[in-house]
XYZ file of C-alpha atoms in Angstrom:
79
model
C 13.700 -8.375 18.130
C 11.832 -9.965 15.140
C 12.753 -7.140 13.524
C 16.898 -7.751 13.605
C 16.160 -11.479 13.381
C 13.759 -11.235 10.223
C 16.707 -8.508 8.743
C 13.327 -6.866 8.130
C 14.219 -3.915 6.469
C 10.677 -2.846 4.794
C 6.620 -3.724 5.630
C 3.785 -2.771 3.711
C 0.582 -3.483 3.286
C -3.154 -3.068 1.854
C -6.342 -3.344 3.825
C -8.864 -5.489 0.820
C -11.576 -5.388 3.612
C -13.200 -5.248 6.947
C -15.984 -6.700 8.392
C -17.658 -5.430 12.095
C -19.191 -7.813 13.603
C -21.119 -6.659 16.926
C -17.559 -6.046 19.194
C -15.538 -8.202 16.260
C -13.688 -6.996 13.747
C -12.564 -8.559 10.809
C -9.655 -6.815 8.589
C -8.277 -8.612 5.175
C -5.030 -7.484 3.764
C -1.766 -8.050 1.722
C 1.514 -7.743 2.659
C 4.505 -7.625 1.678
C 7.730 -7.751 3.752
C 11.448 -6.740 2.290
C 14.525 -8.104 4.365
C 18.026 -8.430 3.482
C 18.112 -12.066 3.903
C 15.152 -13.359 1.703
C 14.761 -10.630 -0.410
C 10.657 -9.081 -0.998
C 8.081 -11.218 -0.608
C 4.453 -11.488 -0.567
C 1.818 -12.669 2.114
C -1.331 -12.273 0.774
C -4.812 -13.327 1.937
C -4.080 -12.837 5.539
C -6.962 -11.846 7.788
C -6.498 -9.958 10.947
C -9.364 -10.574 13.955
C -10.041 -7.623 16.400
C -11.878 -7.747 20.004
C -13.200 -4.366 21.328
C -12.104 -4.421 25.244
C -12.311 -2.179 28.105
C -8.894 -0.879 27.282
C -9.472 -0.324 23.292
C -9.204 -3.064 20.413
C -6.873 -6.085 20.748
C -5.791 -9.007 18.191
C -8.594 -12.223 19.185
C -5.864 -14.488 19.106
C -7.140 -17.889 18.125
C -6.699 -21.064 20.551
C -4.317 -22.484 17.924
C -1.887 -19.285 17.538
C -1.606 -19.529 21.492
C -0.437 -22.964 21.131
C 2.137 -21.998 18.811
C 3.012 -18.854 21.074
C 3.471 -20.749 23.868
C 5.729 -24.015 22.076
C 8.161 -20.997 20.736
C 8.344 -19.221 24.581
C 9.143 -22.455 25.924
C 11.628 -23.537 23.202
C 13.711 -20.187 24.045
C 13.424 -20.418 27.474
C 15.133 -24.664 27.209
C 17.743 -22.901 24.985
């Protein structure tokens, strides 16, 4: 799992702002990760975009994020 691979011990976040625009929302937040491998590190100024669907709120993935995800899946399948 991702948690095991990154040796995640804790994850905290602070929401900075949210902006509702029609059926989407943009949530700005700061995250702090603590891992046994890398220690503690901050990941500030992140934005999560959500869209409402018939099934509820879902992540509104960008085309670039889809492409990265497909490459990672292909690489894992080839290994």
